[in-house]
Coordinates of C-alpha atoms in Angstrom, one line a residue:
X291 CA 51.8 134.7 109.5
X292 CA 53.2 136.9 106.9
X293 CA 56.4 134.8 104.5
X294 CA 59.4 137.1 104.9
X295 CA 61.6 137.6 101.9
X296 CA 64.2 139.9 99.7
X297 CA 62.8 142.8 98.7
X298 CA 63.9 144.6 95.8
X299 CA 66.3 146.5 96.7
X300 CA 67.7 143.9 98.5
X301 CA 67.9 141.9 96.0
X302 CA 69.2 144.7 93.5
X303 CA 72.3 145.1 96.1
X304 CA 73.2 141.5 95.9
X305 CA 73.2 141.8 91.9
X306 CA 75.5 144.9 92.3
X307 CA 77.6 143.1 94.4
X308 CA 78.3 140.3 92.3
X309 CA 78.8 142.2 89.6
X310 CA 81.7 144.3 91.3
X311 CA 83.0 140.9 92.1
X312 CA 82.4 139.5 88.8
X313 CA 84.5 143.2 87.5
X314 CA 87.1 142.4 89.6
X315 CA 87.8 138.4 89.8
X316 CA 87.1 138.3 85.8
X317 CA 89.9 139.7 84.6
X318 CA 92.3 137.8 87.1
X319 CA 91.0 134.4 85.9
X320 CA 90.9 135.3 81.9
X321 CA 94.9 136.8 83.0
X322 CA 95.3 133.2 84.4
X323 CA 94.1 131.5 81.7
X324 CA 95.9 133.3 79.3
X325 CA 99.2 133.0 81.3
X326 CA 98.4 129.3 81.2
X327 CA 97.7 129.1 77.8
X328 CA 101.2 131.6 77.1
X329 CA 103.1 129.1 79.2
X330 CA 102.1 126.3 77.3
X331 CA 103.3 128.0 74.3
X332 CA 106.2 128.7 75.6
X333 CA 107.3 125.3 76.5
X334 CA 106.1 124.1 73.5
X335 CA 108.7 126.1 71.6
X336 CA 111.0 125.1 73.9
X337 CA 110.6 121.9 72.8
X338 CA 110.5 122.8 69.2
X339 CA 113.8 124.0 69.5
X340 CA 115.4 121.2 71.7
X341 CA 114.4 118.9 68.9
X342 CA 115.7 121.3 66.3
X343 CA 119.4 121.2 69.0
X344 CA 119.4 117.8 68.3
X345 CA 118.5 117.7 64.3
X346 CA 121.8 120.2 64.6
X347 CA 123.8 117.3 66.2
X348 CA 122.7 114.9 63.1
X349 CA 123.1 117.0 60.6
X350 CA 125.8 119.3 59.3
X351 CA 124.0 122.6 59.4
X352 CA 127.0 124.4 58.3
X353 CA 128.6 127.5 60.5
X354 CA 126.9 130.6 58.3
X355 CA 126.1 134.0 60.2
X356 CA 123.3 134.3 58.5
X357 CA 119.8 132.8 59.4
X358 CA 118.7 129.5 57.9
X359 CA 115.5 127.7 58.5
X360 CA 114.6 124.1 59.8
X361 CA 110.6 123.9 59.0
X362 CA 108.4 122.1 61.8
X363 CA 107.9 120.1 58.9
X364 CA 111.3 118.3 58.1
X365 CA 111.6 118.2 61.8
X366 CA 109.0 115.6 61.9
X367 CA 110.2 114.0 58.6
X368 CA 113.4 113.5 60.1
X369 CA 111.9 111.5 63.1
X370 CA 112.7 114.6 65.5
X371 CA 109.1 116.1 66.1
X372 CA 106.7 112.9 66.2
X373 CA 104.1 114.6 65.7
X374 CA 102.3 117.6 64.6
X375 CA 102.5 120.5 67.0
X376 CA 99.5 122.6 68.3
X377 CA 99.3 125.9 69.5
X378 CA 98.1 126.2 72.7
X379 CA 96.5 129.3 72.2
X380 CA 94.8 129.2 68.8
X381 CA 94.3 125.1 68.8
X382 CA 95.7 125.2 65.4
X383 CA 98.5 123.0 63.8
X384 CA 101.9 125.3 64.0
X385 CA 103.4 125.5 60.4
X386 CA 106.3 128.4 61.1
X387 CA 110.1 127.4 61.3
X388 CA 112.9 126.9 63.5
X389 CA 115.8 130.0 62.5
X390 CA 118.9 129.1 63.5
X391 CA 122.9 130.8 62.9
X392 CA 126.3 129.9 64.0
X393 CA 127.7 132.5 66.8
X394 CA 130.8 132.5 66.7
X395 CA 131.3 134.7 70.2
X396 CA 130.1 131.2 72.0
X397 CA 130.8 128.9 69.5
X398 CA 127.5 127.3 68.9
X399 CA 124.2 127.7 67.0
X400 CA 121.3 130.3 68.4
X401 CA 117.7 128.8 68.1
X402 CA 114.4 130.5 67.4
X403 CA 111.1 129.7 66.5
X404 CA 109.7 132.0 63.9
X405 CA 105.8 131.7 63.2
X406 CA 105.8 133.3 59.9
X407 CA 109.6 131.7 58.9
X408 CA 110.4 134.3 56.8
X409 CA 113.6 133.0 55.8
X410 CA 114.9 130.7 53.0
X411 CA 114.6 126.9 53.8
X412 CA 117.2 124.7 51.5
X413 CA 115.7 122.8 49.1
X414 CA 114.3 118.6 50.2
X415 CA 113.1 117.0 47.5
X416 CA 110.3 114.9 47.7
X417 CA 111.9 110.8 47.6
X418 CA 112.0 111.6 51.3
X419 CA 116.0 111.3 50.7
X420 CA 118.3 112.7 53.4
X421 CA 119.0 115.9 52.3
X422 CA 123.4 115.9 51.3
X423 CA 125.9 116.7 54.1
X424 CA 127.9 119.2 52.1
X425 CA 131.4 119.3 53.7
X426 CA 134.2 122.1 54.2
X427 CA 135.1 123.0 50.3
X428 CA 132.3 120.8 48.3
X429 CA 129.8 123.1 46.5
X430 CA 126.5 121.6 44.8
X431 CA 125.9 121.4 41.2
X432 CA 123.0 120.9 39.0
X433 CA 123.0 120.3 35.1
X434 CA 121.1 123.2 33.0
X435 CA 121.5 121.1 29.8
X436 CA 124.7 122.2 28.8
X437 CA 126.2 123.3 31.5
X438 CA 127.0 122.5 35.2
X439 CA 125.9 125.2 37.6
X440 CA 127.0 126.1 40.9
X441 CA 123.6 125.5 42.7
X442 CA 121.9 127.9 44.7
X443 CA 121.0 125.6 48.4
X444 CA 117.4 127.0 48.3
X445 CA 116.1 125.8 44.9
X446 CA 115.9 122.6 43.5
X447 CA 119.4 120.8 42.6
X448 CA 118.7 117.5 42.9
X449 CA 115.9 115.2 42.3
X450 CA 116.0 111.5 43.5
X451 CA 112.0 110.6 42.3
X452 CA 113.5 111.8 38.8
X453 CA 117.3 109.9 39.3
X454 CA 118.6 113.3 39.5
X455 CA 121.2 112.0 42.3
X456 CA 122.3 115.0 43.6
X457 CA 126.3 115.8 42.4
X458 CA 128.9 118.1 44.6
X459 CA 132.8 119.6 43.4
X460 CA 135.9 120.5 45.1
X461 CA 137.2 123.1 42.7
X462 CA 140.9 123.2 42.1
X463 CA 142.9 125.7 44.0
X464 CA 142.5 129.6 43.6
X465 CA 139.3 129.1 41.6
X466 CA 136.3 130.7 43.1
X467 CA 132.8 130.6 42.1
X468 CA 129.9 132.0 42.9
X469 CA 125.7 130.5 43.1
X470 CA 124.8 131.0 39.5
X471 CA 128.8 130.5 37.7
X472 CA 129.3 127.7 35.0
X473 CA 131.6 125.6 36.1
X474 CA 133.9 123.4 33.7
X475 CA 135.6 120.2 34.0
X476 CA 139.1 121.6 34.1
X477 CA 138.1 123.6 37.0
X478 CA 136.8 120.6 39.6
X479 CA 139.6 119.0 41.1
X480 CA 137.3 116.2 43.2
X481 CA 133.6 115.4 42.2
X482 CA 131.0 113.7 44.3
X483 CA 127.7 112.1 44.2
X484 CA 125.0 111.6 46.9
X485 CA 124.1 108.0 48.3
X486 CA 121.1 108.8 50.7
X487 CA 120.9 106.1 53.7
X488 CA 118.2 103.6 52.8
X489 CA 116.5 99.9 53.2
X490 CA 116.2 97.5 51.0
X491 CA 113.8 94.6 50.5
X492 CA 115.5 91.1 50.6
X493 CA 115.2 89.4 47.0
X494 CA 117.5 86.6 47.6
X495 CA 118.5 86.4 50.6
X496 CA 118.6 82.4 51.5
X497 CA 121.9 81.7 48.8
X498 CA 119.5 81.1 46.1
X499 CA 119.7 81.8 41.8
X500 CA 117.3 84.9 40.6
X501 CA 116.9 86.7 37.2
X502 CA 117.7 90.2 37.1
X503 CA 115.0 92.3 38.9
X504 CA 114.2 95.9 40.3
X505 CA 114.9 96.2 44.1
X506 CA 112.8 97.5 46.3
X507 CA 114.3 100.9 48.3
X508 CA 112.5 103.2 50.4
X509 CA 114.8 105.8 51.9
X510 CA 115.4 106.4 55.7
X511 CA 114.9 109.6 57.8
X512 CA 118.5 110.8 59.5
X513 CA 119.7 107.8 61.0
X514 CA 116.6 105.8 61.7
X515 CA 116.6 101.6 60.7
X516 CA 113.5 100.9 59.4
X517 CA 115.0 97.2 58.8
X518 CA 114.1 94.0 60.4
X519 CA 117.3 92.6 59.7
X520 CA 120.6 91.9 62.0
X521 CA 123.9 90.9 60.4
X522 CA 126.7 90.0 62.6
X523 CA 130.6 88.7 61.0
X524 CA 130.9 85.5 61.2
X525 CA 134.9 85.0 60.4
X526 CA 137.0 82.4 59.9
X527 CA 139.8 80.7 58.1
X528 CA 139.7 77.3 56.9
X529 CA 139.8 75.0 59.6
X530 CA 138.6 71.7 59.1
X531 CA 134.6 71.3 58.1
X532 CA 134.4 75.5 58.8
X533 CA 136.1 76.0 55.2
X534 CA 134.1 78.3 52.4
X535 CA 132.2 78.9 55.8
X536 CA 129.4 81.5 55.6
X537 CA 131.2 85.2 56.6
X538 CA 128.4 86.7 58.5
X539 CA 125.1 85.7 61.1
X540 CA 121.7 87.3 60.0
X541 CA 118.5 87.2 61.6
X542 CA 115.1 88.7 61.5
X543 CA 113.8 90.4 64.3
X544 CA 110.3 90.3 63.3
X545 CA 109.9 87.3 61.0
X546 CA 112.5 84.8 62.8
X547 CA 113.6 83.3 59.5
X548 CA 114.7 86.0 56.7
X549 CA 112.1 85.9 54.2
X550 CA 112.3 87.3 50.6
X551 CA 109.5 90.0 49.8
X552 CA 109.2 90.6 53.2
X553 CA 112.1 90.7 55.2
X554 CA 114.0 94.5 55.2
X555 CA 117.2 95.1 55.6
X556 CA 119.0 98.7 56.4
X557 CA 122.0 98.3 54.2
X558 CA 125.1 97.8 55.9
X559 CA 127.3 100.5 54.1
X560 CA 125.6 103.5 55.9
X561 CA 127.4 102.0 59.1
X562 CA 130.4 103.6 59.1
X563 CA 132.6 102.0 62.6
X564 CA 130.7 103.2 65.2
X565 CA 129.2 106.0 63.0
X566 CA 125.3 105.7 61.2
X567 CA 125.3 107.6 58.2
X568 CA 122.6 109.4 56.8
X569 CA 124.4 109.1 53.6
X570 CA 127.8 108.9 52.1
X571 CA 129.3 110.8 48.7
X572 CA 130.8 108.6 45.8
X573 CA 133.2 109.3 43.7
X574 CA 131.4 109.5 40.3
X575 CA 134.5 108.7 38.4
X576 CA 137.4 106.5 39.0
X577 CA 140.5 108.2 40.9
X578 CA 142.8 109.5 38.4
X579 CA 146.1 112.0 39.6
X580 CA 147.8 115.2 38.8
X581 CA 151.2 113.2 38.7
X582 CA 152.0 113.8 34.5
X583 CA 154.8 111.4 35.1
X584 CA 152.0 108.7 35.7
X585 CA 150.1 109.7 33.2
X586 CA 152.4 109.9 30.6
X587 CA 153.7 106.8 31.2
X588 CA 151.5 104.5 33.4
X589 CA 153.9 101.9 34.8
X590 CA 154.2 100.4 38.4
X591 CA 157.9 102.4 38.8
X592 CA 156.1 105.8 38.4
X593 CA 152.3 105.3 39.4
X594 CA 153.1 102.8 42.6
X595 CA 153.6 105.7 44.8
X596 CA 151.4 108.0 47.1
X597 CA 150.0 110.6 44.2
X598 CA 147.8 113.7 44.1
X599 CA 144.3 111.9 43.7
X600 CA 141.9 113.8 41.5
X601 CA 138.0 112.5 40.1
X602 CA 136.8 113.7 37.2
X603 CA 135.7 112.9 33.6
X604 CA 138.1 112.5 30.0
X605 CA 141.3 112.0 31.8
X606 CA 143.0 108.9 32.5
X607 CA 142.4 106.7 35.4
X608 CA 145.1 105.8 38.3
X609 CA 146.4 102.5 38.1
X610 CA 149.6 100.4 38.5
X611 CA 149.6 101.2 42.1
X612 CA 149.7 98.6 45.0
X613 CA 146.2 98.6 47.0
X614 CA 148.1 100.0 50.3
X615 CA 149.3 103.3 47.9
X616 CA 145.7 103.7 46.2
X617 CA 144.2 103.9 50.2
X618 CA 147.3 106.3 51.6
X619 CA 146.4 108.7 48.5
X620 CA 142.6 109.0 49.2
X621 CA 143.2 109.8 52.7
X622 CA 145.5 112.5 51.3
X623 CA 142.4 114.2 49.9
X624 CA 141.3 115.2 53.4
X625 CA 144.7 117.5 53.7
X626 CA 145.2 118.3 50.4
X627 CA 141.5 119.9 49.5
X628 CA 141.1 121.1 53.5
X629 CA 137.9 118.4 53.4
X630 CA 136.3 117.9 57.3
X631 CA 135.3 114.4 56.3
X632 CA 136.7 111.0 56.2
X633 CA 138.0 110.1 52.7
X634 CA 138.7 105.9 51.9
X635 CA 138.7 103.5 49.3
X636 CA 135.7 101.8 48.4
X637 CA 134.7 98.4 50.2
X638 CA 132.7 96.1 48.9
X639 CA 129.5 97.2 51.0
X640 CA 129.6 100.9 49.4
X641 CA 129.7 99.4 46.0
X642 CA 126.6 97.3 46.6
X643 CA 124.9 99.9 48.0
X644 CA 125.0 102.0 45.0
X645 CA 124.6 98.6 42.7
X646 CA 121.2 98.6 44.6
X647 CA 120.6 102.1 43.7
X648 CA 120.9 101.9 40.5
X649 CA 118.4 98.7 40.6
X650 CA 116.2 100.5 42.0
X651 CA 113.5 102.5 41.1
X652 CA 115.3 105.5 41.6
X653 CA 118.1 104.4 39.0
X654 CA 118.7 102.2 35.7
X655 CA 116.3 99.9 37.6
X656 CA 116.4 96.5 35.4
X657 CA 118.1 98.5 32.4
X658 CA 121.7 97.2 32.4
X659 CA 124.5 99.7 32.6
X660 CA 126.5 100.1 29.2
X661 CA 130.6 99.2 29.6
X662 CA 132.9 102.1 29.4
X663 CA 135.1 100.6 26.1
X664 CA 137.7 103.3 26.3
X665 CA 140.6 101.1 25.4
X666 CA 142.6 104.4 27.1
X667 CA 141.6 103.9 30.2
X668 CA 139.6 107.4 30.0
X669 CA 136.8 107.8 32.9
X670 CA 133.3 108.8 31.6
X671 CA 133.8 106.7 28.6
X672 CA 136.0 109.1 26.5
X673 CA 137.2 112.5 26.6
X674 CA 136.0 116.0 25.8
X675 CA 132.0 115.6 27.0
X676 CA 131.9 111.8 26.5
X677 CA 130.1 111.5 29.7
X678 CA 127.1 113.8 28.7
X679 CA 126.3 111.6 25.9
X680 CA 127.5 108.3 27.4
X681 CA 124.7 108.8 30.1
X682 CA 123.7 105.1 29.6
X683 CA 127.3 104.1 31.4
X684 CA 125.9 106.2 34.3
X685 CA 123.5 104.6 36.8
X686 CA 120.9 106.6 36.5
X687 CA 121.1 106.4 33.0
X688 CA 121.2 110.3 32.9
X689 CA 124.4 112.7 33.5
X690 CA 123.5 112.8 37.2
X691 CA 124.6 109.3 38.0
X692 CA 127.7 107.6 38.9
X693 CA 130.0 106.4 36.2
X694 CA 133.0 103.6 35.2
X695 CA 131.3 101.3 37.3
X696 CA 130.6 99.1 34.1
X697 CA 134.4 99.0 32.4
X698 CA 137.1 101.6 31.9
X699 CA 139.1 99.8 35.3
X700 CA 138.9 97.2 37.2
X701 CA 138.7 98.9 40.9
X702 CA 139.9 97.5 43.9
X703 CA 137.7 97.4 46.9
X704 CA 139.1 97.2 50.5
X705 CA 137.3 93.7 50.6
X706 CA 139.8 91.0 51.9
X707 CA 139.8 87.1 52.7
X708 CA 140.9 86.1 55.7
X709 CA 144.1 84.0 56.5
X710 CA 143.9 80.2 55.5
X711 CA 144.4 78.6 59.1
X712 CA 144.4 81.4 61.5
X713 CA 141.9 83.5 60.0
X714 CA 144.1 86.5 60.5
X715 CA 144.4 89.8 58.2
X716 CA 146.5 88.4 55.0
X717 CA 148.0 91.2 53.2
X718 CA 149.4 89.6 50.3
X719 CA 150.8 92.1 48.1
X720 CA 148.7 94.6 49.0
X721 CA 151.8 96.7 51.1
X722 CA 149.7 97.3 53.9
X723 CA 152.4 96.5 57.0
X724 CA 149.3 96.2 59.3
X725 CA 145.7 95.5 58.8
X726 CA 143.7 98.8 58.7
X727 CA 141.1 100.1 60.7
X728 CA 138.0 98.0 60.6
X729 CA 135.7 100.8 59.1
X730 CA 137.9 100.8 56.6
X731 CA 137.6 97.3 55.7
X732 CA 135.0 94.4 54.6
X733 CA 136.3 91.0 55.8
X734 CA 135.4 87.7 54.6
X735 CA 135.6 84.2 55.9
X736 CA 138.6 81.7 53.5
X737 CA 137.6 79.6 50.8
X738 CA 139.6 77.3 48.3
X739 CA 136.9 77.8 45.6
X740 CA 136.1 81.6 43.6
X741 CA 132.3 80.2 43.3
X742 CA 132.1 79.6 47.2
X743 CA 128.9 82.1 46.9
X744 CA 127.6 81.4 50.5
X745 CA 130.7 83.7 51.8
X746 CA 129.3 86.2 49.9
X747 CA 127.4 89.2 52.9
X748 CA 124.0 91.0 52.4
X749 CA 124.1 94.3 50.8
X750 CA 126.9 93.4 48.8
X751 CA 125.9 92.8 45.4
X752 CA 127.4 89.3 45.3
X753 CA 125.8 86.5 46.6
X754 CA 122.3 87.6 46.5
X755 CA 122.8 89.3 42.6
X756 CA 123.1 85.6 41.0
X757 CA 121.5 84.7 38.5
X758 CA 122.8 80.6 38.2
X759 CA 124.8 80.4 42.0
X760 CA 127.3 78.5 41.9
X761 CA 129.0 79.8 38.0
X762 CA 131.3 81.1 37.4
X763 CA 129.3 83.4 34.6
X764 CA 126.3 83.2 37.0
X765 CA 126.1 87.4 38.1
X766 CA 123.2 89.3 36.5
X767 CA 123.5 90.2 33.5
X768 CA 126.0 87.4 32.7
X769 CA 128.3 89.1 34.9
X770 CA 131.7 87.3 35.6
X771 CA 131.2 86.2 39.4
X772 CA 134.3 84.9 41.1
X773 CA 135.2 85.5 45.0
X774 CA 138.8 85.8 46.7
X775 CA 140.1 82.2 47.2
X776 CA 143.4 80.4 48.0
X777 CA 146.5 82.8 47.5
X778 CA 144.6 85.7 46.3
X779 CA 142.9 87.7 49.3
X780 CA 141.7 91.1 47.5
X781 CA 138.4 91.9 45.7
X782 CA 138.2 93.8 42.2
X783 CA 134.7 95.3 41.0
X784 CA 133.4 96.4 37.6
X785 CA 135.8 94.7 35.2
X786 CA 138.0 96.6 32.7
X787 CA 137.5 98.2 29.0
X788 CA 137.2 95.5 26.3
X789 CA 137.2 92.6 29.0
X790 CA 134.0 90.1 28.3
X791 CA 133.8 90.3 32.1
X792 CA 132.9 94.3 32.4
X793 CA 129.9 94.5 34.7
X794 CA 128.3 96.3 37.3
X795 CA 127.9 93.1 39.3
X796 CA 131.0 91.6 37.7
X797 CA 132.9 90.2 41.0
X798 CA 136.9 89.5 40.7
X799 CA 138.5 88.3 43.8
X800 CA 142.1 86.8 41.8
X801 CA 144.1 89.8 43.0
X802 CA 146.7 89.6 46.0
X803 CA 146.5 93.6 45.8
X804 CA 149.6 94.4 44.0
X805 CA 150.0 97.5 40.9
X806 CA 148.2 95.9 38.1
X807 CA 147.6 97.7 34.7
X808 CA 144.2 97.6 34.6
X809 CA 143.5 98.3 38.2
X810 CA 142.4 101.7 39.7
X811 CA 139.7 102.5 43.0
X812 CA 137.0 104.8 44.1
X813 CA 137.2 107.5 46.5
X814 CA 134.4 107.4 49.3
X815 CA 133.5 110.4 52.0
X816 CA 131.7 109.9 54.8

């Protein structure tokens, strides 16, 4: 029997008919995939841009009309993108740029991703540093050599790798600058410098005696804690076996036990209340005023007042003011210079946290500061340009640093002992009528001794910078170390000119916060 089967033309047909159907079902499927593909896209920018939302929500992005730039890159730096981002379509890594301005029809940022990101990014250096929160009025500086510049945002103007801390001004009123203009000292009213949130690694932290050595920083990304390290207060007054008690609880998440070399600690002062910093701006001189009356003659009847605060170099410093006056006149700064930040006195957290800077290997490192001798009371060691040749009383040991922290003034921190039995807010002389807001204040547990070094917190630049614990010359550097004890419940730092007890970790805690002649403060915004 004969096999039946296709014959050619059948089997031609067939061919012709899956080709039509191939014509016609091809194109929908490549559409498909391609719309797949295109939708994948599309909600990977939408997720690009929710994570550049909430960068906007950390940082202070400013409220310019004009586009500005977040690159995929410092999205990821800053702990907002976890990872590199591929693009569904092309399967390569996506290197454009989120472009983002303030509207003010709606009152909010517009977002958009831009592959080629055409636009200007501002400058990052490479320390990995938060970049500077630049508030309402402050305009960045850089040094040219001989001058100070208003800096342009998209080049470099600050370098923490090479201890170029980056520097900011609030000019006086009715002068205007623009990027480019030299500006002069008699033109800055208020002038800053950048403390980028970091961690440290613990050196001493079990109340032991060290030499002087460099700390170990790395900086953090945003707001991130990269430290192992919990410290809870721990406050009391002296009652019974609890006296020269220990002010604060710290444990180690990871280790159990705190554990120098290894154990990391955030540092404390970029915890602001309820508020973590990703930096805060120091004052790089010590407060001085407008008020000539002051000036001219610096005595507690014309200085112990609520003044005009200004910071800046060759003029003299603000003292003979009670502590509560020195705090009412920083927070003045806010209304008088139309600043959108939060402007204190310094506390004894914020001084160790640039003590530690300066330690570090983005500072002086082990390089002592030099003591600002001016028996005038002048900031930046002296007038005229002292500062710019005096760079070895800055902490960086170049004009970029933060100065008078080593002599000129003592300056009083808003660092208190507790009362003796109840462990209550003790004022003394201070003026204050009530105690102030706990952000705005570093507490300590009572002691009857100065050298009571265990009460001493971490982060501080006291207990843990000792050289001989337990002396009263024990600090680094031979640096006077003496904490708040019996009657006198306020803390002084950095010692004044000609004293044998100038030091950036000198520690003076005799005061009961009343006008003294040697006494001025540090401004703080944050």
């Amino acid at each position: 029997m004969k096999k039946k089967g296709f014959t050619l033309v059948e089997l031609l047909a067939v061919i012709i008919i899956l080709g039509v159907i191939a014509l016609i079902t091809f194109p929908i499927v490549d559409n498909s995939i391609k719309n797949s593909k295109q939708a994948a896209l599309e909600q990977t920018i939408d997720s690009i841009l929710e994570s550049a939302r909430n960068y906007s929500v950390e940082y202070d992005l400013g409220y310019s009309v004009e586009e500005n730039a977040i690159r995929l890159d410092d999205l990821k730096s800053s702990g907002f993108l976890t990872t590199d981002i591929t693009n569904p379509i092309t399967n390569e890594k996506m290197t454009g740029c989120v472009l983002y301005k303030w509207d003010e029809g709606s009152n909010q940022y517009i977002f958009r991703y831009d592959e080629e990101c055409n636009v200007k990014v501002e400058y990052v250096d490479a320390s990995g540093a938060n970049k500077p929160k630049l508030y309402n009025n402050m305009i960045p500086v850089r040094y040219d050599g001989n001058n100070w510049v208003y800096a342009d945002l998209y080049e470099k103007w600050y370098d923490y790798s090479n201890k170029e801390w980056a520097n900011a001004v609030v000019l006086n009123s009715g002068v205007t600058k623009n990027v480019g203009d030299i500006i002069t000292e008699d033109e800055i009213a208020l002038w800053y410098v950048w403390i980028p949130r970091y961690t440290y690694t613990i050196f001493n932290g079990n109340d032991g005696s060290i030499p002087e050595q460099l700390i170990d920083i790395q900086f953090e990304s945003s707001t991130n804690s990269g430290g192992t390290i919990v410290c809870v207060d721990s406050i009391v007054g002296n009652v019974g076996e609890e006296s020269n008690r220990a002010s604060e609880i710290c444990t180690d998440s990871v280790n159990g036990s705190i554990i120098d070399g290894t154990s990391t600690y955030t540092h404390p002062a970029f915890t602001f209340g309820d508020e973590e910093l990703t930096g805060f701006w120091v004052g790089k001189f010590e407060v001085s005023t407008t008020d000539t009356t002051c000036n001219t003659t610096s005595n507690s009847t014309n200085c112990n007042k609520v003044l005009p605060i200004t910071i800046k170099p060759g003029v003299s410093s603000f003292r003979n003011a009670i502590l509560s006056n020195f705090f009412n006149s920083i927070k003045e700064i806010e209304t008088e210079y139309g600043i959108d930040a939060d402007s204190h006195v310094i506390k004894n957290k914020e001084w160790g946290a640039v003590s530690y800077l300066k330690q570090s290997q983005y500072g002086l490192g082990i390089t002592d500061i030099e003591v600002n001798n001016s028996s005038s009371f002048i900031t930046g060691g002296g007038t005229s340009v002292a500062y710019k040749t005096n760079t070895n009383q800055s902490t960086t040991g170049n004009i970029y640093g933060v100065y008078d922290m080593s002599g000129n003034s003592y300056e009083y921190t808003m660092t208190t002992m507790v009362d003796v039995i109840y462990g209550a807010f003790n004022a003394n002389g201070s003026g204050f009528t009530e105690e102030p807001e706990s952000k705005y204040l570093d507490k300590y547990s009572y002691g009857s001794s100065s050298t009571s070094y265990t009460r001493g917190k971490l982060g501080d630049a006291t207990k843990e910078t000792l050289a001989t614990l337990g002396s009263s010359t024990g600090g680094w550097y031979s640096n006077y170390f003496n904490l708040f004890w019996s009657g006198s419940s306020w803390l002084l730092r950095g010692g004044y000119s000609g004293s044998q007890y100038s030091g950036l970790f000198n520690s003076y805690g005799g005061s009961t916060g009343t006008y003294d002649s040697r006494a001025s403060t540090r401004a703080i915004l944050s």
